[in-house]
Amino acid sequence: MNGGAVAIAVIMTLGLLAMIAVRGLSHFWPADVVEAEYTIPGQPAITLIGEVTTREQVPTERLHSAGLPVDPEQTEFMDRELLKVGNRDLNGADFRWIVADWLTDERYPEDIVVVERREWGNFYGYVQQVKQDGEVIAEGDQAWQALQPAVDRALEIYSDIHALETGAIGKINSQLERIRLRERGLELDNALTPELQAELDAERKVQHDLYAELEAQLVGLYREFNRDSVHLRSMDGREVDVSLSKVVRVFRPNAMGVSAKIGHYFSKLWEFVSDEPREANTEGGVFPAIFGTVMMVLLMSIIVTPFGVLAAVYLREYAKQGVVTRTIRIAVNNLAGVPSIVYGVFGLGFFIYLLGGSIDQLFFPEALPSPTLGTGGMLWASLTLALLTVPVVIVATEEGLTRIPRSLREGSLALGATKSETLWKVILPMSSPAMMTGLILAVARAAGEVAPLMLVGVVKLAPSLPVNGNYPYLHLDQKFMHLGFHIYDVGFQSPNVEAARPLVYATALLLVGVIAALNFAAVSIRNHLREKYKALEN
């Protein structure tokens, strides 16, 4: 029975992971684009172009109640398909449900293009012309050959603009803000002399001069960036100009071979794990969320481990075993069962409002009324999760300390070691695998938490990473993105539900992978420590 229960649990877990993987990873495959005639009985036929994303059977009564001209008495079920037609700027929505029986003359022309844009989603249609500064440089069959090099050129300029804005210009803005805060601090202390004011003005002028040079360079880059455009025809015959500055990728899925599709698939997959999100988090990547999740877990681990170990050592090695100690252990065990949102409320009230607000008053008065630490951020989120997971570390460490034979303690003391030396050189090393077990359990719980983070620092879209090239380089006061909250936001707060659904599965699979990677790293360290001290234990 035990073996059967374990087998069922493993099968259910693997099945869940397989479902998430299939539904999430299939999103990045370049599906063929169909062009067909769609005729609703009693209405004129229209031409549709798009990707078939979902097929299902629905009761005819359901279609009839939706106002479609179907007869429930003729057939009980009908097939319908969810077609991604794109062109949201023209149609208002980029998904459309259609009845499969009303779709005729299906064809897959090789010259249909898919244009991935930074805004308004994909465009499905045909390339008519490529323009440069409004002048046509290629049309007809030559337009496609001229389009790809122009897109590559625009992407290179975009990379230069992004590097300039987030690098040099971001550093200048950071320096200007530091000068402003220094000036405000001197004003509050009544220490702003004319000499200091002149020095600050000189520093500010240097930064403004540097900014003027970079701004001129940036204007030139934007001029080159907006130079080219492509003239496209949609499925209903409308023609539009799309600036290549808004294009991320352009390809012909129907003309791609298997090797080309595999290359495109891995390119999209790499974009997902390495790029920033766009289109209200329904397109692009999730790298800021990956970075924020890993950094928060590592910071939480650094905070929770010493406190949990010290508490466990005191309770097991130094505290008098009595009613008070038993009461404390009961309280610790009960804390492990407190709902996580309660810790979030505590973090908001104690860490942010009380502690952070007091620190702002004492150390950052020049920045007020804008809070520095009196608002949610990486530091408070890590402390809140450390508080949430410290009972797990305490219990695991105590169990490890309990399993150490009494003879080892007595042998160490008999050889002349003090109690502190025995603790530091014998007990703690031998209980280190148990500490790592507690840390593994803490990481597994903290990495997937969402509710408390919504109150203490996580945001939908962070303007920058908590680590960058601006002093002091590590910005623990900044808000950050998190994979768990990203799943919640994309799945339940997105205005485009159909586009967001595959990304929910892909991000969930990525979160499982990140947690597994962190746990595997901790397990390998634990196994190494266990082997190291096995001989001493024997």
Coordinates of C-alpha atoms in Angstrom, one line a residue, residues 12-512:
M12 CA 0.4 12.7 -10.4
T13 CA 3.4 15.0 -9.9
L14 CA 5.0 14.0 -13.2
G15 CA 1.7 14.3 -14.9
L16 CA 1.2 17.8 -13.6
L17 CA 4.7 18.9 -14.6
A18 CA 4.1 17.3 -18.1
M19 CA 0.9 19.2 -18.6
I20 CA 2.5 22.5 -17.5
A21 CA 5.5 21.8 -19.8
V22 CA 3.4 20.9 -22.9
R23 CA 1.0 23.9 -22.5
G24 CA 3.8 26.3 -21.7
L25 CA 6.6 25.3 -24.0
S26 CA 4.4 24.7 -27.0
H27 CA 3.6 28.5 -27.0
F28 CA 7.0 29.3 -28.5
W29 CA 6.7 27.0 -31.5
P30 CA 6.0 29.0 -34.8
A31 CA 2.7 27.5 -35.8
D32 CA 1.5 27.6 -39.4
V33 CA -0.8 30.4 -40.3
V34 CA -4.0 29.5 -42.1
E35 CA -5.9 31.7 -44.6
A36 CA -9.5 30.6 -45.2
E37 CA -13.0 31.8 -46.0
Y38 CA -15.4 32.0 -43.0
T39 CA -19.1 32.1 -43.8
I40 CA -21.7 32.4 -41.0
P41 CA -25.1 31.3 -42.5
G42 CA -27.0 34.3 -43.7
Q43 CA -24.0 36.6 -43.7
P44 CA -21.4 37.4 -46.4
A45 CA -18.1 35.4 -46.3
I46 CA -15.0 37.0 -44.8
T47 CA -11.3 36.1 -45.1
L48 CA -9.6 35.1 -41.9
I49 CA -5.8 34.8 -41.3
G50 CA -4.4 33.4 -38.1
E51 CA -3.0 30.6 -36.0
V52 CA -5.3 27.9 -34.6
T53 CA -4.5 27.8 -30.9
T54 CA -7.4 25.7 -29.5
R55 CA -9.8 23.1 -30.8
E56 CA -12.8 21.8 -28.8
Q57 CA -16.3 20.3 -29.1
V58 CA -19.1 22.4 -27.6
P59 CA -22.8 21.7 -27.2
T60 CA -24.9 23.2 -30.1
E61 CA -27.2 24.6 -27.5
R62 CA -24.4 26.7 -26.2
L63 CA -23.7 28.1 -29.6
H64 CA -27.4 28.8 -30.1
S65 CA -27.7 30.6 -26.9
A66 CA -24.7 32.8 -28.0
G67 CA -26.8 34.0 -30.9
L68 CA -25.2 31.9 -33.7
P69 CA -27.6 30.5 -36.4
V70 CA -27.3 26.8 -35.4
D71 CA -30.1 24.2 -34.9
P72 CA -29.6 22.2 -31.7
E73 CA -32.1 19.6 -33.0
Q74 CA -29.9 18.7 -36.0
T75 CA -26.7 17.9 -34.0
E76 CA -25.7 17.8 -30.4
F77 CA -22.1 19.0 -30.7
M78 CA -20.1 21.1 -33.1
D79 CA -16.4 21.8 -33.4
R80 CA -15.1 25.3 -32.8
E81 CA -11.6 26.7 -32.9
L82 CA -9.8 29.6 -31.3
L83 CA -8.0 31.6 -34.0
K84 CA -5.3 34.1 -33.1
V85 CA -5.9 36.7 -35.8
G86 CA -3.7 39.4 -34.3
N87 CA -4.0 42.9 -35.7
R88 CA -5.5 44.2 -32.4
D89 CA -5.0 47.8 -33.5
L90 CA -7.3 47.1 -36.4
N91 CA -9.8 44.6 -35.0
G92 CA -9.9 45.4 -31.3
A93 CA -9.1 41.9 -30.3
D94 CA -6.5 39.4 -31.5
F95 CA -8.4 36.2 -30.8
R96 CA -11.6 35.0 -32.3
W97 CA -13.7 31.9 -31.8
I98 CA -15.0 30.3 -35.0
V99 CA -17.2 27.3 -35.9
A100 CA -15.0 24.9 -37.7
D101 CA -17.8 23.7 -40.1
W102 CA -18.2 27.2 -41.4
L103 CA -14.5 27.5 -42.4
T104 CA -13.8 26.7 -46.1
D105 CA -11.1 26.9 -48.7
E106 CA -8.3 26.6 -46.1
R107 CA -4.8 27.3 -47.5
Y108 CA -1.3 28.1 -46.2
P109 CA 0.4 30.6 -48.4
E110 CA 4.1 30.8 -47.9
D111 CA 4.2 34.6 -48.2
I112 CA 2.0 35.3 -45.1
V113 CA 4.2 37.1 -42.6
V114 CA 3.9 37.3 -38.8
V115 CA 5.2 40.6 -37.4
E116 CA 5.9 40.6 -33.7
R117 CA 5.5 44.2 -32.4
R118 CA 6.4 45.9 -29.2
E119 CA 2.8 47.2 -29.0
W120 CA -0.6 45.8 -30.2
G121 CA 0.6 42.2 -30.5
N122 CA 1.2 40.3 -33.7
F123 CA 0.3 41.5 -37.2
Y124 CA -0.8 38.8 -39.7
G125 CA -0.8 39.7 -43.4
Y126 CA 1.2 40.3 -46.4
V127 CA 4.3 42.6 -47.1
Q128 CA 3.6 45.2 -49.7
Q129 CA 6.5 47.7 -49.5
V130 CA 9.5 48.6 -47.5
K131 CA 10.1 52.3 -47.0
Q132 CA 13.0 54.4 -46.0
D133 CA 12.2 58.0 -44.8
G134 CA 8.8 57.6 -46.4
E135 CA 10.2 56.6 -49.8
V136 CA 9.6 53.1 -51.2
I137 CA 12.9 51.2 -51.6
A138 CA 11.4 47.8 -52.3
E139 CA 8.0 46.3 -53.2
G140 CA 6.4 43.1 -54.4
D141 CA 8.7 40.1 -54.3
Q142 CA 11.8 42.3 -53.4
A143 CA 10.0 43.7 -50.3
W144 CA 10.6 40.5 -48.2
Q145 CA 14.3 40.4 -49.1
A146 CA 14.8 44.0 -48.1
L147 CA 12.7 43.7 -44.9
Q148 CA 14.8 41.3 -42.8
P149 CA 18.1 43.4 -43.0
A150 CA 16.1 46.5 -42.2
V151 CA 14.6 44.8 -39.1
D152 CA 18.1 43.6 -38.0
R153 CA 19.4 47.1 -38.4
A154 CA 16.5 48.5 -36.2
L155 CA 17.1 45.9 -33.5
E156 CA 20.8 46.9 -33.3
I157 CA 19.9 50.5 -32.9
Y158 CA 17.4 49.6 -30.3
S159 CA 20.1 47.8 -28.3
D160 CA 22.3 50.9 -28.5
I161 CA 19.5 53.1 -27.4
H162 CA 18.6 50.8 -24.5
A163 CA 22.3 50.6 -23.4
L164 CA 22.6 54.4 -23.6
E165 CA 19.4 55.1 -21.6
T166 CA 19.9 52.5 -18.9
G167 CA 23.7 52.9 -18.7
A168 CA 25.3 56.3 -19.2
I169 CA 22.1 58.4 -18.9
G170 CA 20.9 56.3 -15.9
K171 CA 24.2 57.0 -14.2
I172 CA 23.9 60.7 -14.8
N173 CA 20.3 60.8 -13.4
S174 CA 21.6 58.9 -10.4
Q175 CA 24.4 61.4 -9.9
L176 CA 22.0 64.4 -10.2
E177 CA 19.7 62.8 -7.6
R178 CA 22.6 62.4 -5.2
I179 CA 23.6 66.0 -5.7
R180 CA 20.0 67.1 -5.0
L181 CA 19.9 65.0 -1.8
R182 CA 23.2 66.5 -0.6
E183 CA 21.9 70.0 -1.2
R184 CA 18.7 69.3 0.6
G185 CA 20.5 67.7 3.5
L186 CA 22.7 70.8 3.8
E187 CA 19.7 73.0 3.8
L188 CA 18.0 71.1 6.6
D189 CA 21.2 71.3 8.7
N190 CA 21.5 75.1 7.9
A191 CA 25.0 74.3 6.5
L192 CA 24.6 75.3 2.9
T193 CA 27.2 78.0 2.5
P194 CA 27.8 79.9 -0.8
E195 CA 31.0 78.0 -1.3
L196 CA 29.2 74.6 -1.0
Q197 CA 26.4 75.8 -3.2
A198 CA 28.9 76.8 -5.8
E199 CA 30.6 73.4 -5.6
L200 CA 27.2 71.6 -5.9
D201 CA 26.3 73.8 -8.9
A202 CA 29.6 73.1 -10.6
E203 CA 29.0 69.3 -10.1
R204 CA 25.5 69.7 -11.4
K205 CA 26.7 71.6 -14.5
V206 CA 29.2 68.8 -15.3
Q207 CA 26.4 66.3 -15.3
H208 CA 24.1 68.5 -17.4
D209 CA 26.9 69.0 -19.9
L210 CA 27.4 65.2 -20.1
Y211 CA 23.7 64.7 -20.5
A212 CA 23.5 67.3 -23.3
E213 CA 26.1 65.3 -25.2
L214 CA 24.4 62.0 -24.7
E215 CA 21.0 63.6 -25.5
A216 CA 22.3 64.7 -28.9
Q217 CA 23.6 61.2 -29.5
L218 CA 20.3 59.8 -28.4
V219 CA 18.3 62.1 -30.7
G220 CA 20.5 60.9 -33.6
L221 CA 19.9 57.3 -32.7
Y222 CA 16.2 57.8 -32.5
R223 CA 16.2 59.5 -35.9
E224 CA 17.9 56.5 -37.4
F225 CA 15.7 54.1 -35.4
N226 CA 12.5 55.6 -36.9
R227 CA 13.8 55.8 -40.4
D228 CA 12.4 52.6 -41.9
S229 CA 8.9 51.2 -42.1
V230 CA 7.0 48.4 -43.8
H231 CA 3.7 48.6 -45.6
L232 CA 1.4 45.7 -44.8
R233 CA -2.0 44.4 -46.0
S234 CA -4.2 42.7 -43.5
M235 CA -6.7 39.9 -44.0
D236 CA -9.6 42.3 -44.7
G237 CA -7.6 44.2 -47.3
R238 CA -6.7 47.2 -45.1
E239 CA -3.2 48.5 -45.6
V240 CA -1.1 50.1 -42.8
D241 CA 2.4 51.4 -42.3
V242 CA 4.3 49.9 -39.4
S243 CA 7.5 51.5 -38.2
L244 CA 10.3 49.0 -37.8
S245 CA 11.1 50.7 -34.5
K246 CA 8.1 48.9 -33.2
V247 CA 9.0 45.5 -34.6
V248 CA 10.7 42.7 -32.6
R249 CA 10.7 39.9 -35.1
V250 CA 9.3 39.2 -38.6
F251 CA 9.0 35.7 -40.1
R252 CA 7.1 33.5 -42.6
P253 CA 6.0 30.4 -40.6
N254 CA 4.5 28.6 -43.6
A255 CA 7.8 28.9 -45.5
M256 CA 10.0 27.7 -42.7
G257 CA 11.4 24.2 -42.6
V258 CA 11.8 22.0 -39.5
S259 CA 15.3 23.3 -38.8
A260 CA 14.3 26.9 -39.2
K261 CA 11.3 26.4 -36.8
I262 CA 13.6 24.7 -34.2
G263 CA 16.0 27.7 -34.4
H264 CA 13.0 30.1 -34.1
Y265 CA 11.7 28.1 -31.1
F266 CA 14.9 28.3 -29.1
S267 CA 15.3 31.9 -30.0
K268 CA 11.9 32.6 -28.5
L269 CA 12.7 30.4 -25.5
W270 CA 15.9 32.4 -24.9
E271 CA 14.0 35.6 -25.2
F272 CA 11.5 34.4 -22.6
V273 CA 14.2 33.7 -20.0
S274 CA 16.6 36.6 -20.8
D275 CA 14.5 39.6 -21.9
E276 CA 12.2 42.1 -20.2
P277 CA 8.4 41.8 -20.4
R278 CA 6.2 43.9 -22.7
E279 CA 2.6 44.2 -23.7
A280 CA 1.3 44.2 -20.1
N281 CA 3.6 41.2 -19.3
T282 CA 1.9 39.0 -22.0
E283 CA 4.9 39.2 -24.4
G284 CA 8.6 39.3 -24.0
G285 CA 10.6 37.7 -21.2
V286 CA 10.6 37.3 -17.5
F287 CA 14.3 37.9 -16.6
P288 CA 13.6 40.6 -14.0
A289 CA 11.2 38.2 -12.3
I290 CA 13.8 35.4 -12.3
F291 CA 16.5 37.7 -11.0
G292 CA 14.2 39.1 -8.2
T293 CA 13.1 35.7 -7.1
V294 CA 16.6 34.2 -6.9
M295 CA 18.1 37.3 -5.2
M296 CA 15.2 37.5 -2.6
V297 CA 15.6 33.8 -1.8
L298 CA 19.4 34.1 -1.4
L299 CA 19.0 37.2 0.8
M300 CA 16.3 35.4 2.9
S301 CA 18.6 32.4 3.3
I302 CA 21.5 34.6 4.5
I303 CA 19.2 36.2 7.1
V304 CA 17.2 33.2 8.3
T305 CA 20.0 30.7 8.7
P306 CA 22.0 32.3 11.5
F307 CA 18.9 33.3 13.5
G308 CA 17.3 29.9 13.1
V309 CA 20.5 28.1 14.1
L310 CA 21.2 30.3 17.1
A311 CA 17.6 29.9 18.4
A312 CA 17.8 26.1 18.0
V313 CA 21.2 25.9 19.7
Y314 CA 20.0 28.0 22.6
L315 CA 16.8 25.9 23.0
R316 CA 18.7 22.6 22.8
E317 CA 22.1 23.3 24.4
Y318 CA 21.7 26.1 26.8
A319 CA 18.1 26.7 27.9
K320 CA 16.8 24.8 30.9
Q321 CA 14.4 22.1 29.8
G322 CA 11.2 22.9 31.5
V323 CA 7.7 24.4 31.0
V324 CA 9.0 27.7 29.5
T325 CA 11.2 25.9 26.9
R326 CA 8.4 23.5 26.0
T327 CA 6.0 26.5 25.6
I328 CA 8.5 28.2 23.3
R329 CA 8.8 25.1 21.2
I330 CA 5.0 24.9 20.9
A331 CA 4.9 28.5 19.9
V332 CA 7.6 27.9 17.2
N333 CA 5.6 25.0 15.8
N334 CA 2.5 27.1 15.8
L335 CA 4.2 29.9 13.9
A336 CA 5.0 27.4 11.1
G337 CA 1.2 27.1 10.5
V338 CA 0.3 30.8 10.5
P339 CA -1.1 31.9 7.1
S340 CA 1.5 33.7 5.1
I341 CA -0.7 36.8 4.5
V342 CA -0.5 37.4 8.3
Y343 CA 3.3 37.7 8.0
G344 CA 2.8 40.1 5.1
V345 CA 0.6 42.3 7.2
F346 CA 3.1 42.2 10.0
G347 CA 5.9 43.1 7.6
L348 CA 3.9 46.0 6.2
G349 CA 3.2 47.4 9.7
F350 CA 6.4 46.6 11.5
F351 CA 9.2 46.6 8.9
I352 CA 7.9 49.2 6.5
Y353 CA 5.8 51.6 8.4
L354 CA 7.5 51.5 11.9
L355 CA 11.1 50.4 11.2
G356 CA 11.5 51.8 7.7
G357 CA 9.7 55.1 8.5
S358 CA 11.9 55.6 11.6
I359 CA 15.1 55.0 9.6
D360 CA 13.9 57.5 7.0
Q361 CA 13.4 60.1 9.7
L362 CA 16.8 59.4 11.2
F363 CA 19.0 58.8 8.2
F364 CA 17.2 60.0 5.1
P365 CA 15.4 63.2 6.0
E366 CA 16.6 65.0 2.9
A367 CA 14.6 62.5 0.7
L368 CA 11.3 63.0 2.6
P369 CA 8.4 63.1 1.9
S370 CA 9.5 60.5 -0.7
P371 CA 10.3 57.3 1.3
T372 CA 13.6 55.5 1.0
L373 CA 13.1 52.5 3.3
G374 CA 9.6 53.4 4.4
T375 CA 8.1 51.6 1.5
G376 CA 8.2 48.1 0.2
G377 CA 11.4 46.7 -1.2
M378 CA 13.8 43.8 -1.5
L379 CA 15.1 44.1 2.1
W380 CA 11.7 44.1 3.8
A381 CA 10.4 41.3 1.6
S382 CA 13.5 39.1 2.5
L383 CA 13.1 39.9 6.2
T384 CA 9.3 39.0 6.0
L385 CA 10.0 35.7 4.4
A386 CA 12.9 35.0 6.8
L387 CA 10.4 35.5 9.7
L388 CA 8.0 33.2 7.9
T389 CA 10.5 30.4 7.4
V390 CA 12.6 30.7 10.7
P391 CA 10.4 28.1 12.5
V392 CA 11.2 25.5 9.8
V393 CA 15.0 26.1 10.3
I394 CA 14.6 26.0 14.1
V395 CA 12.8 22.7 14.1
A396 CA 15.1 21.1 11.6
T397 CA 18.2 22.2 13.4
E398 CA 16.9 21.1 16.7
E399 CA 16.2 17.6 15.3
G400 CA 19.8 17.5 14.0
L401 CA 21.2 18.5 17.4
T402 CA 19.0 15.9 19.1
R403 CA 20.4 13.1 16.9
I404 CA 24.1 13.8 17.9
P405 CA 25.2 11.1 20.4
R406 CA 25.8 12.2 23.9
S407 CA 29.1 10.3 23.9
L408 CA 30.6 12.8 21.4
R409 CA 29.8 15.7 23.7
E410 CA 31.2 13.9 26.7
G411 CA 34.3 12.7 24.7
S412 CA 35.1 16.3 23.6
L413 CA 34.7 17.6 27.2
A414 CA 36.8 14.8 28.6
L415 CA 39.6 15.8 26.2
G416 CA 39.7 19.3 27.7
A417 CA 37.5 21.2 25.3
T418 CA 35.2 23.8 26.7
K419 CA 31.5 23.8 26.1
S420 CA 31.7 26.5 23.5
E421 CA 34.6 24.7 21.7
T422 CA 32.6 21.5 21.8
L423 CA 29.6 23.3 20.3
W424 CA 31.7 25.1 17.6
K425 CA 34.0 22.2 16.5
V426 CA 31.9 19.1 17.1
I427 CA 28.2 19.7 17.5
L428 CA 27.6 22.4 14.9
P429 CA 29.6 20.7 12.1
M430 CA 27.8 17.4 12.7
S431 CA 24.4 19.0 12.7
S432 CA 25.1 21.0 9.5
P433 CA 23.3 18.5 7.3
A434 CA 20.2 19.1 9.4
M435 CA 20.7 22.9 9.1
M436 CA 20.8 22.5 5.3
T437 CA 17.6 20.4 5.5
G438 CA 15.9 23.3 7.3
L439 CA 17.3 25.7 4.7
I440 CA 16.0 23.5 1.8
L441 CA 12.5 23.5 3.3
A442 CA 12.7 27.3 3.9
V443 CA 13.7 27.9 0.3
A444 CA 11.0 25.6 -1.0
R445 CA 8.4 27.5 0.9
A446 CA 9.7 31.1 0.5
A447 CA 10.3 30.9 -3.3
G448 CA 6.7 30.1 -4.0
E449 CA 5.1 32.6 -1.6
V450 CA 3.1 35.4 -3.2
A451 CA 0.5 36.8 -0.7
P452 CA 3.0 38.5 1.7
L453 CA 5.1 39.8 -1.1
M454 CA 2.2 41.8 -2.5
L455 CA 2.3 43.9 0.7
V456 CA 6.0 44.3 1.2
G457 CA 7.8 45.0 -2.1
V458 CA 6.8 43.0 -5.2
V459 CA 5.4 45.0 -8.2
K460 CA 4.0 44.2 -11.7
L461 CA 6.9 45.9 -13.5
A462 CA 10.1 47.1 -11.9
P463 CA 11.9 50.0 -13.7
S464 CA 15.3 48.5 -13.0
L465 CA 17.0 45.5 -11.3
P466 CA 18.0 45.7 -7.6
V467 CA 21.6 45.4 -8.8
N468 CA 23.0 47.8 -11.4
G469 CA 26.0 50.0 -12.1
N470 CA 24.8 53.0 -10.1
Y471 CA 26.1 53.6 -6.6
P472 CA 25.7 51.8 -4.1
Y473 CA 25.2 49.1 -6.8
L474 CA 23.0 46.9 -4.5
H475 CA 19.6 48.7 -4.0
L476 CA 17.8 46.7 -1.3
D477 CA 15.3 49.6 -1.0
Q478 CA 14.0 49.0 -4.6
K479 CA 10.8 47.1 -5.4
F480 CA 11.3 44.0 -7.5
M481 CA 9.5 41.5 -9.7
H482 CA 8.8 37.9 -8.6
L483 CA 7.9 34.8 -10.6
G484 CA 5.0 33.9 -8.3
F485 CA 3.4 37.3 -8.5
H486 CA 4.1 37.4 -12.2
I487 CA 2.0 34.2 -12.6
Y488 CA -0.8 35.8 -10.6
D489 CA -0.7 39.1 -12.5
V490 CA -0.6 37.5 -16.0
G491 CA -3.2 34.9 -15.1
F492 CA -5.7 37.0 -13.3
Q493 CA -5.0 40.7 -14.0
S494 CA -4.2 40.6 -17.7
P495 CA -6.6 42.4 -20.1
N496 CA -5.8 39.8 -22.8
V497 CA -6.7 36.5 -21.2
E498 CA -6.1 34.2 -24.2
A499 CA -2.7 35.6 -24.9
A500 CA -1.7 35.3 -21.2
R501 CA -2.8 31.7 -20.6
P502 CA 0.2 30.0 -22.3
L503 CA 2.6 32.3 -20.4
V504 CA 1.0 31.3 -17.1
Y505 CA 2.0 27.7 -17.8
A506 CA 5.5 28.7 -19.0
T507 CA 6.2 30.9 -16.0
A508 CA 4.9 28.2 -13.6
L509 CA 7.3 25.7 -15.2
L510 CA 10.1 28.2 -14.9
L511 CA 9.3 28.8 -11.2
V512 CA 9.4 25.1 -10.5

